[in-house]
């Protein structure tokens, strides 16, 4: 008798499984197919991205070689091919194009390009900061202290990676404008920063000596000799 009950129980379970499969089996198969297709598609997409990135990198470095050889027109054509590239290559290409404009004597055009890049919120902040610095370097001889400060004073914070360069430019711009006190403040900020690069320290020291000499003050060299 117990065998009959077991057979009946087994038949009931099988019938339940069959009904469940009839009801949900196609969905299970569909999900399984989607997982397989999705995994394959994702891996394919990653491979495509890798290939595109590698191709963009090759194009960018070939363009840089042309720039360094002063073949600016040929370089510009390659940089233009990177407008829709993945990653940061479009922004890097535009920075290099602006640099080429500067190197070829087209200062105003280069300045406009750097300024535009420094305000482009679609690119990395570090690249915007680099563009702002490059613009300030080009403008420091022709524009006011206020114009230079508008571009780079935001980079002078105590932890800013470009603070030394920005402070140096502001000191130089203030001195050119005849604002000696402001120039001295920026020079002091540079001198008091233990992480200021040696080349910046040397240049700023020379500027400080020029300012002190023009004001009839003892220079750093003369103070050292007196000691």
PDB file of C-alpha atoms in Angstrom:
ATOM      1  CA  UNK A   1       0.000   0.000   0.000  1.00  0.00           C
ATOM      2  CA  UNK A   2       2.801   2.397   0.824  1.00  0.00           C
ATOM      3  CA  UNK A   3       4.265   1.871  -2.658  1.00  0.00           C
ATOM      4  CA  UNK A   4       1.011   3.050  -4.191  1.00  0.00           C
ATOM      5  CA  UNK A   5       1.067   6.198  -2.057  1.00  0.00           C
ATOM      6  CA  UNK A   6       4.662   6.891  -3.122  1.00  0.00           C
ATOM      7  CA  UNK A   7       3.783   6.428  -6.776  1.00  0.00           C
ATOM      8  CA  UNK A   8       0.790   8.730  -6.437  1.00  0.00           C
ATOM      9  CA  UNK A   9       2.931  11.310  -4.618  1.00  0.00           C
ATOM     10  CA  UNK A  10       5.610  11.085  -7.325  1.00  0.00           C
ATOM     11  CA  UNK A  11       3.023  11.499 -10.053  1.00  0.00           C
ATOM     12  CA  UNK A  12       1.634  14.577  -8.307  1.00  0.00           C
ATOM     13  CA  UNK A  13       5.100  16.126  -7.999  1.00  0.00           C
ATOM     14  CA  UNK A  14       5.851  15.423 -11.634  1.00  0.00           C
ATOM     15  CA  UNK A  15       2.549  16.951 -12.675  1.00  0.00           C
ATOM     16  CA  UNK A  16       3.324  20.066 -10.605  1.00  0.00           C
ATOM     17  CA  UNK A  17       6.785  20.349 -12.182  1.00  0.00           C
ATOM     18  CA  UNK A  18       5.291  19.906 -15.639  1.00  0.00           C
ATOM     19  CA  UNK A  19       2.734  22.641 -15.020  1.00  0.00           C
ATOM     20  CA  UNK A  20       5.412  24.922 -13.595  1.00  0.00           C
ATOM     21  CA  UNK A  21       7.608  24.292 -16.597  1.00  0.00           C
ATOM     22  CA  UNK A  22       4.728  24.871 -19.017  1.00  0.00           C
ATOM     23  CA  UNK A  23       4.043  28.140 -17.250  1.00  0.00           C
ATOM     24  CA  UNK A  24       7.557  29.458 -16.570  1.00  0.00           C
ATOM     25  CA  UNK A  25       9.840  27.365 -18.790  1.00  0.00           C
ATOM     26  CA  UNK A  26       9.858  29.793 -21.739  1.00  0.00           C
ATOM     27  CA  UNK A  27      10.705  32.628 -19.380  1.00  0.00           C
ATOM     28  CA  UNK A  28      13.572  30.662 -17.854  1.00  0.00           C
ATOM     29  CA  UNK A  29      14.919  29.879 -21.311  1.00  0.00           C
ATOM     30  CA  UNK A  30      14.508  33.503 -22.354  1.00  0.00           C
ATOM     31  CA  UNK A  31      16.423  34.774 -19.334  1.00  0.00           C
ATOM     32  CA  UNK A  32      19.174  32.217 -19.933  1.00  0.00           C
ATOM     33  CA  UNK A  33      19.469  33.316 -23.564  1.00  0.00           C
ATOM     34  CA  UNK A  34      19.562  36.983 -22.533  1.00  0.00           C
ATOM     35  CA  UNK A  35      22.335  36.282 -20.024  1.00  0.00           C
ATOM     36  CA  UNK A  36      24.418  34.492 -22.652  1.00  0.00           C
ATOM     37  CA  UNK A  37      23.793  37.138 -25.314  1.00  0.00           C
ATOM     38  CA  UNK A  38      24.332  39.983 -22.829  1.00  0.00           C
ATOM     39  CA  UNK A  39      27.618  38.546 -21.594  1.00  0.00           C
ATOM     40  CA  UNK A  40      28.855  38.057 -25.133  1.00  0.00           C
ATOM     41  CA  UNK A  41      27.705  41.531 -26.124  1.00  0.00           C
ATOM     42  CA  UNK A  42      29.374  43.146 -23.116  1.00  0.00           C
ATOM     43  CA  UNK A  43      32.655  41.389 -23.821  1.00  0.00           C
ATOM     44  CA  UNK A  44      32.380  42.423 -27.458  1.00  0.00           C
ATOM     45  CA  UNK A  45      31.743  46.008 -26.427  1.00  0.00           C
ATOM     46  CA  UNK A  46      34.786  45.974 -24.130  1.00  0.00           C
ATOM     47  CA  UNK A  47      36.927  44.604 -26.962  1.00  0.00           C
ATOM     48  CA  UNK A  48      35.606  47.271 -29.329  1.00  0.00           C
ATOM     49  CA  UNK A  49      36.389  49.985 -26.776  1.00  0.00           C
ATOM     50  CA  UNK A  50      39.909  48.666 -26.307  1.00  0.00           C
ATOM     51  CA  UNK A  51      40.512  48.624 -30.060  1.00  0.00           C
ATOM     52  CA  UNK A  52      39.113  52.132 -30.483  1.00  0.00           C
ATOM     53  CA  UNK A  53      41.211  53.457 -27.614  1.00  0.00           C
ATOM     54  CA  UNK A  54      44.353  51.871 -28.995  1.00  0.00           C
ATOM     55  CA  UNK A  55      43.676  53.291 -32.433  1.00  0.00           C
ATOM     56  CA  UNK A  56      43.057  56.765 -30.985  1.00  0.00           C
ATOM     57  CA  UNK A  57      46.284  56.554 -28.988  1.00  0.00           C
ATOM     58  CA  UNK A  58      48.277  55.644 -32.088  1.00  0.00           C
ATOM     59  CA  UNK A  59      46.728  58.529 -34.010  1.00  0.00           C
ATOM     60  CA  UNK A  60      47.398  60.989 -31.190  1.00  0.00           C
ATOM     61  CA  UNK A  61      51.061  60.077 -30.796  1.00  0.00           C
ATOM     62  CA  UNK A  62      51.600  60.181 -34.546  1.00  0.00           C
ATOM     63  CA  UNK A  63      50.103  63.672 -34.553  1.00  0.00           C
ATOM     64  CA  UNK A  64      52.386  64.712 -31.672  1.00  0.00           C
ATOM     65  CA  UNK A  65      55.413  63.583 -33.696  1.00  0.00           C
ATOM     66  CA  UNK A  66      54.244  65.752 -36.580  1.00  0.00           C
ATOM     67  CA  UNK A  67      53.755  68.693 -34.208  1.00  0.00           C
ATOM     68  CA  UNK A  68      57.243  68.319 -32.809  1.00  0.00           C
ATOM     69  CA  UNK A  69      58.576  68.281 -36.372  1.00  0.00           C
ATOM     70  CA  UNK A  70      56.614  71.525 -36.973  1.00  0.00           C
ATOM     71  CA  UNK A  71      54.377  69.861 -39.564  1.00  0.00           C
ATOM     72  CA  UNK A  72      51.418  71.646 -38.050  1.00  0.00           C
ATOM     73  CA  UNK A  73      48.940  71.250 -40.904  1.00  0.00           C
ATOM     74  CA  UNK A  74      49.448  67.489 -41.129  1.00  0.00           C
ATOM     75  CA  UNK A  75      49.234  67.240 -37.355  1.00  0.00           C
ATOM     76  CA  UNK A  76      45.983  69.245 -37.338  1.00  0.00           C
ATOM     77  CA  UNK A  77      44.432  66.773 -39.786  1.00  0.00           C
ATOM     78  CA  UNK A  78      45.204  63.881 -37.443  1.00  0.00           C
ATOM     79  CA  UNK A  79      44.024  65.766 -34.368  1.00  0.00           C
ATOM     80  CA  UNK A  80      40.759  66.387 -36.173  1.00  0.00           C
ATOM     81  CA  UNK A  81      40.240  62.639 -36.532  1.00  0.00           C
ATOM     82  CA  UNK A  82      40.072  62.409 -32.736  1.00  0.00           C
ATOM     83  CA  UNK A  83      37.059  64.687 -32.276  1.00  0.00           C
ATOM     84  CA  UNK A  84      34.784  61.707 -31.581  1.00  0.00           C
ATOM     85  CA  UNK A  85      37.366  59.389 -30.019  1.00  0.00           C
ATOM     86  CA  UNK A  86      36.807  57.682 -26.677  1.00  0.00           C
ATOM     87  CA  UNK A  87      38.283  58.903 -23.410  1.00  0.00           C
ATOM     88  CA  UNK A  88      40.303  62.076 -23.074  1.00  0.00           C
ATOM     89  CA  UNK A  89      41.832  62.072 -26.550  1.00  0.00           C
ATOM     90  CA  UNK A  90      39.505  64.745 -28.015  1.00  0.00           C
ATOM     91  CA  UNK A  91      40.479  67.218 -25.267  1.00  0.00           C
ATOM     92  CA  UNK A  92      44.179  66.323 -25.493  1.00  0.00           C
ATOM     93  CA  UNK A  93      44.061  66.801 -29.245  1.00  0.00           C
ATOM     94  CA  UNK A  94      42.505  70.250 -28.855  1.00  0.00           C
ATOM     95  CA  UNK A  95      45.163  71.238 -26.311  1.00  0.00           C
ATOM     96  CA  UNK A  96      47.893  70.161 -28.709  1.00  0.00           C
ATOM     97  CA  UNK A  97      46.253  72.030 -31.569  1.00  0.00           C
ATOM     98  CA  UNK A  98      46.168  75.199 -29.467  1.00  0.00           C
ATOM     99  CA  UNK A  99      49.837  74.658 -28.595  1.00  0.00           C
ATOM    100  CA  UNK A 100      50.657  74.304 -32.280  1.00  0.00           C
ATOM    101  CA  UNK A 101      48.884  77.593 -32.989  1.00  0.00           C
ATOM    102  CA  UNK A 102      51.030  79.252 -30.326  1.00  0.00           C
ATOM    103  CA  UNK A 103      54.241  77.681 -31.617  1.00  0.00           C
ATOM    104  CA  UNK A 104      53.455  78.788 -35.156  1.00  0.00           C
ATOM    105  CA  UNK A 105      53.042  82.412 -34.052  1.00  0.00           C
ATOM    106  CA  UNK A 106      49.219  82.528 -34.068  1.00  0.00           C
ATOM    107  CA  UNK A 107      49.063  83.785 -30.492  1.00  0.00           C
ATOM    108  CA  UNK A 108      45.587  85.310 -30.533  1.00  0.00           C
ATOM    109  CA  UNK A 109      44.050  82.190 -32.041  1.00  0.00           C
ATOM    110  CA  UNK A 110      45.872  79.998 -29.534  1.00  0.00           C
ATOM    111  CA  UNK A 111      44.732  82.204 -26.656  1.00  0.00           C
ATOM    112  CA  UNK A 112      41.113  81.933 -27.788  1.00  0.00           C
ATOM    113  CA  UNK A 113      41.395  78.137 -28.006  1.00  0.00           C
ATOM    114  CA  UNK A 114      42.959  77.791 -24.551  1.00  0.00           C
ATOM    115  CA  UNK A 115      40.354  80.083 -23.013  1.00  0.00           C
ATOM    116  CA  UNK A 116      37.556  78.069 -24.605  1.00  0.00           C
ATOM    117  CA  UNK A 117      39.006  74.804 -23.324  1.00  0.00           C
ATOM    118  CA  UNK A 118      39.430  76.202 -19.813  1.00  0.00           C
ATOM    119  CA  UNK A 119      35.673  76.876 -19.723  1.00  0.00           C
ATOM    120  CA  UNK A 120      34.575  73.571 -21.266  1.00  0.00           C
ATOM    121  CA  UNK A 121      32.823  71.643 -18.495  1.00  0.00           C
ATOM    122  CA  UNK A 122      32.746  68.482 -20.611  1.00  0.00           C
ATOM    123  CA  UNK A 123      36.473  67.835 -20.179  1.00  0.00           C
ATOM    124  CA  UNK A 124      38.478  66.847 -17.112  1.00  0.00           C
ATOM    125  CA  UNK A 125      39.134  69.563 -14.541  1.00  0.00           C
ATOM    126  CA  UNK A 126      42.901  68.973 -14.706  1.00  0.00           C
ATOM    127  CA  UNK A 127      42.890  69.630 -18.449  1.00  0.00           C
ATOM    128  CA  UNK A 128      40.792  72.765 -17.966  1.00  0.00           C
ATOM    129  CA  UNK A 129      43.368  73.987 -15.437  1.00  0.00           C
ATOM    130  CA  UNK A 130      46.209  73.306 -17.867  1.00  0.00           C
ATOM    131  CA  UNK A 131      44.362  75.257 -20.548  1.00  0.00           C
ATOM    132  CA  UNK A 132      43.836  78.180 -18.149  1.00  0.00           C
ATOM    133  CA  UNK A 133      47.559  78.236 -17.327  1.00  0.00           C
ATOM    134  CA  UNK A 134      48.546  78.142 -20.988  1.00  0.00           C
ATOM    135  CA  UNK A 135      46.169  81.004 -21.694  1.00  0.00           C
ATOM    136  CA  UNK A 136      47.665  83.014 -18.822  1.00  0.00           C
ATOM    137  CA  UNK A 137      51.201  82.437 -20.111  1.00  0.00           C
ATOM    138  CA  UNK A 138      50.177  83.788 -23.505  1.00  0.00           C
ATOM    139  CA  UNK A 139      48.288  86.754 -22.057  1.00  0.00           C
ATOM    140  CA  UNK A 140      50.681  87.865 -19.293  1.00  0.00           C
ATOM    141  CA  UNK A 141      52.617  90.273 -21.542  1.00  0.00           C
ATOM    142  CA  UNK A 142      49.586  91.959 -23.074  1.00  0.00           C
ATOM    143  CA  UNK A 143      46.660  91.801 -20.667  1.00  0.00           C
ATOM    144  CA  UNK A 144      45.938  93.289 -17.248  1.00  0.00           C
ATOM    145  CA  UNK A 145      46.560  91.693 -13.878  1.00  0.00           C
ATOM    146  CA  UNK A 146      42.787  91.335 -13.475  1.00  0.00           C
ATOM    147  CA  UNK A 147      42.552  89.350 -16.713  1.00  0.00           C
ATOM    148  CA  UNK A 148      45.301  86.997 -15.580  1.00  0.00           C
ATOM    149  CA  UNK A 149      43.792  86.614 -12.100  1.00  0.00           C
ATOM    150  CA  UNK A 150      40.396  85.798 -13.585  1.00  0.00           C
ATOM    151  CA  UNK A 151      41.970  82.836 -15.338  1.00  0.00           C
ATOM    152  CA  UNK A 152      44.245  81.327 -12.710  1.00  0.00           C
ATOM    153  CA  UNK A 153      43.749  82.731  -9.214  1.00  0.00           C
ATOM    154  CA  UNK A 154      41.478  79.766  -8.538  1.00  0.00           C
ATOM    155  CA  UNK A 155      44.523  77.508  -9.026  1.00  0.00           C
ATOM    156  CA  UNK A 156      46.568  79.068  -6.208  1.00  0.00           C
ATOM    157  CA  UNK A 157      45.054  77.169  -3.266  1.00  0.00           C
ATOM    158  CA  UNK A 158      47.394  75.507  -0.804  1.00  0.00           C
ATOM    159  CA  UNK A 159      46.782  72.035  -2.232  1.00  0.00           C
ATOM    160  CA  UNK A 160      46.395  72.932  -5.900  1.00  0.00           C
ATOM    161  CA  UNK A 161      48.767  70.939  -8.126  1.00  0.00           C
ATOM    162  CA  UNK A 162      49.425  73.983 -10.324  1.00  0.00           C
ATOM    163  CA  UNK A 163      49.665  76.548  -7.520  1.00  0.00           C
ATOM    164  CA  UNK A 164      53.368  77.309  -7.982  1.00  0.00           C
ATOM    165  CA  UNK A 165      53.008  78.100 -11.676  1.00  0.00           C
ATOM    166  CA  UNK A 166      49.838  80.133 -11.092  1.00  0.00           C
ATOM    167  CA  UNK A 167      51.402  82.138  -8.260  1.00  0.00           C
ATOM    168  CA  UNK A 168      54.494  82.842 -10.346  1.00  0.00           C
ATOM    169  CA  UNK A 169      52.397  84.161 -13.215  1.00  0.00           C
ATOM    170  CA  UNK A 170      50.370  86.339 -10.875  1.00  0.00           C
ATOM    171  CA  UNK A 171      53.524  87.748  -9.267  1.00  0.00           C
ATOM    172  CA  UNK A 172      54.942  88.551 -12.694  1.00  0.00           C
ATOM    173  CA  UNK A 173      51.682  90.098 -13.893  1.00  0.00           C
ATOM    174  CA  UNK A 174      51.354  92.232 -10.755  1.00  0.00           C
ATOM    175  CA  UNK A 175      54.938  93.446 -11.151  1.00  0.00           C
ATOM    176  CA  UNK A 176      54.348  94.345 -14.811  1.00  0.00           C
ATOM    177  CA  UNK A 177      51.248  96.276 -13.728  1.00  0.00           C
ATOM    178  CA  UNK A 178      53.270  98.195 -11.123  1.00  0.00           C
ATOM    179  CA  UNK A 179      51.428  96.587  -8.225  1.00  0.00           C
ATOM    180  CA  UNK A 180      54.529  95.805  -6.188  1.00  0.00           C
ATOM    181  CA  UNK A 181      52.726  94.867  -2.974  1.00  0.00           C
ATOM    182  CA  UNK A 182      50.606  92.245  -4.702  1.00  0.00           C
ATOM    183  CA  UNK A 183      53.687  90.898  -6.469  1.00  0.00           C
ATOM    184  CA  UNK A 184      55.471  90.594  -3.111  1.00  0.00           C
ATOM    185  CA  UNK A 185      52.519  88.731  -1.622  1.00  0.00           C
ATOM    186  CA  UNK A 186      52.625  86.118  -4.355  1.00  0.00           C
ATOM    187  CA  UNK A 187      56.405  85.849  -4.095  1.00  0.00           C
ATOM    188  CA  UNK A 188      56.105  85.264  -0.350  1.00  0.00           C
ATOM    189  CA  UNK A 189      53.470  82.572  -0.926  1.00  0.00           C
ATOM    190  CA  UNK A 190      55.853  80.817  -3.303  1.00  0.00           C
ATOM    191  CA  UNK A 191      58.869  81.121  -1.012  1.00  0.00           C
ATOM    192  CA  UNK A 192      56.946  79.831   2.007  1.00  0.00           C
ATOM    193  CA  UNK A 193      55.671  76.770   0.151  1.00  0.00           C
ATOM    194  CA  UNK A 194      58.122  73.931   0.761  1.00  0.00           C
ATOM    195  CA  UNK A 195      56.800  72.055  -2.280  1.00  0.00           C
ATOM    196  CA  UNK A 196      57.589  74.833  -4.757  1.00  0.00           C
ATOM    197  CA  UNK A 197      59.672  73.393  -7.637  1.00  0.00           C
ATOM    198  CA  UNK A 198      63.300  74.534  -7.700  1.00  0.00           C
ATOM    199  CA  UNK A 199      63.049  76.214 -11.118  1.00  0.00           C
ATOM    200  CA  UNK A 200      60.076  78.305  -9.998  1.00  0.00           C
ATOM    201  CA  UNK A 201      61.927  79.275  -6.797  1.00  0.00           C
ATOM    202  CA  UNK A 202      64.939  80.450  -8.816  1.00  0.00           C
ATOM    203  CA  UNK A 203      62.890  82.570 -11.188  1.00  0.00           C
ATOM    204  CA  UNK A 204      60.832  84.096  -8.390  1.00  0.00           C
ATOM    205  CA  UNK A 205      63.996  84.834  -6.423  1.00  0.00           C
ATOM    206  CA  UNK A 206      65.318  86.785  -9.409  1.00  0.00           C
ATOM    207  CA  UNK A 207      62.028  88.682  -9.684  1.00  0.00           C
ATOM    208  CA  UNK A 208      62.177  89.458  -5.958  1.00  0.00           C
ATOM    209  CA  UNK A 209      65.723  90.797  -6.354  1.00  0.00           C
ATOM    210  CA  UNK A 210      64.613  92.986  -9.257  1.00  0.00           C
ATOM    211  CA  UNK A 211      61.765  94.414  -7.184  1.00  0.00           C
ATOM    212  CA  UNK A 212      63.973  95.054  -4.162  1.00  0.00           C
ATOM    213  CA  UNK A 213      66.682  96.601  -6.316  1.00  0.00           C
ATOM    214  CA  UNK A 214      64.220  98.931  -8.024  1.00  0.00           C
ATOM    215  CA  UNK A 215      62.976 100.013  -4.599  1.00  0.00           C
ATOM    216  CA  UNK A 216      66.497 100.575  -3.243  1.00  0.00           C
ATOM    217  CA  UNK A 217      66.248  97.524  -0.971  1.00  0.00           C
ATOM    218  CA  UNK A 218      68.976  94.957  -0.376  1.00  0.00           C
ATOM    219  CA  UNK A 219      68.696  91.935  -2.671  1.00  0.00           C
ATOM    220  CA  UNK A 220      68.879  88.363  -1.497  1.00  0.00           C
ATOM    221  CA  UNK A 221      72.431  88.026  -2.875  1.00  0.00           C
ATOM    222  CA  UNK A 222      73.702  91.139  -1.187  1.00  0.00           C
ATOM    223  CA  UNK A 223      72.125  90.049   2.092  1.00  0.00           C
ATOM    224  CA  UNK A 224      73.918  86.725   1.815  1.00  0.00           C
ATOM    225  CA  UNK A 225      77.228  88.416   1.085  1.00  0.00           C
ATOM    226  CA  UNK A 226      76.824  90.777   4.034  1.00  0.00           C
ATOM    227  CA  UNK A 227      76.353  87.842   6.290  1.00  0.00           C
TER     228      UNK A 227
END
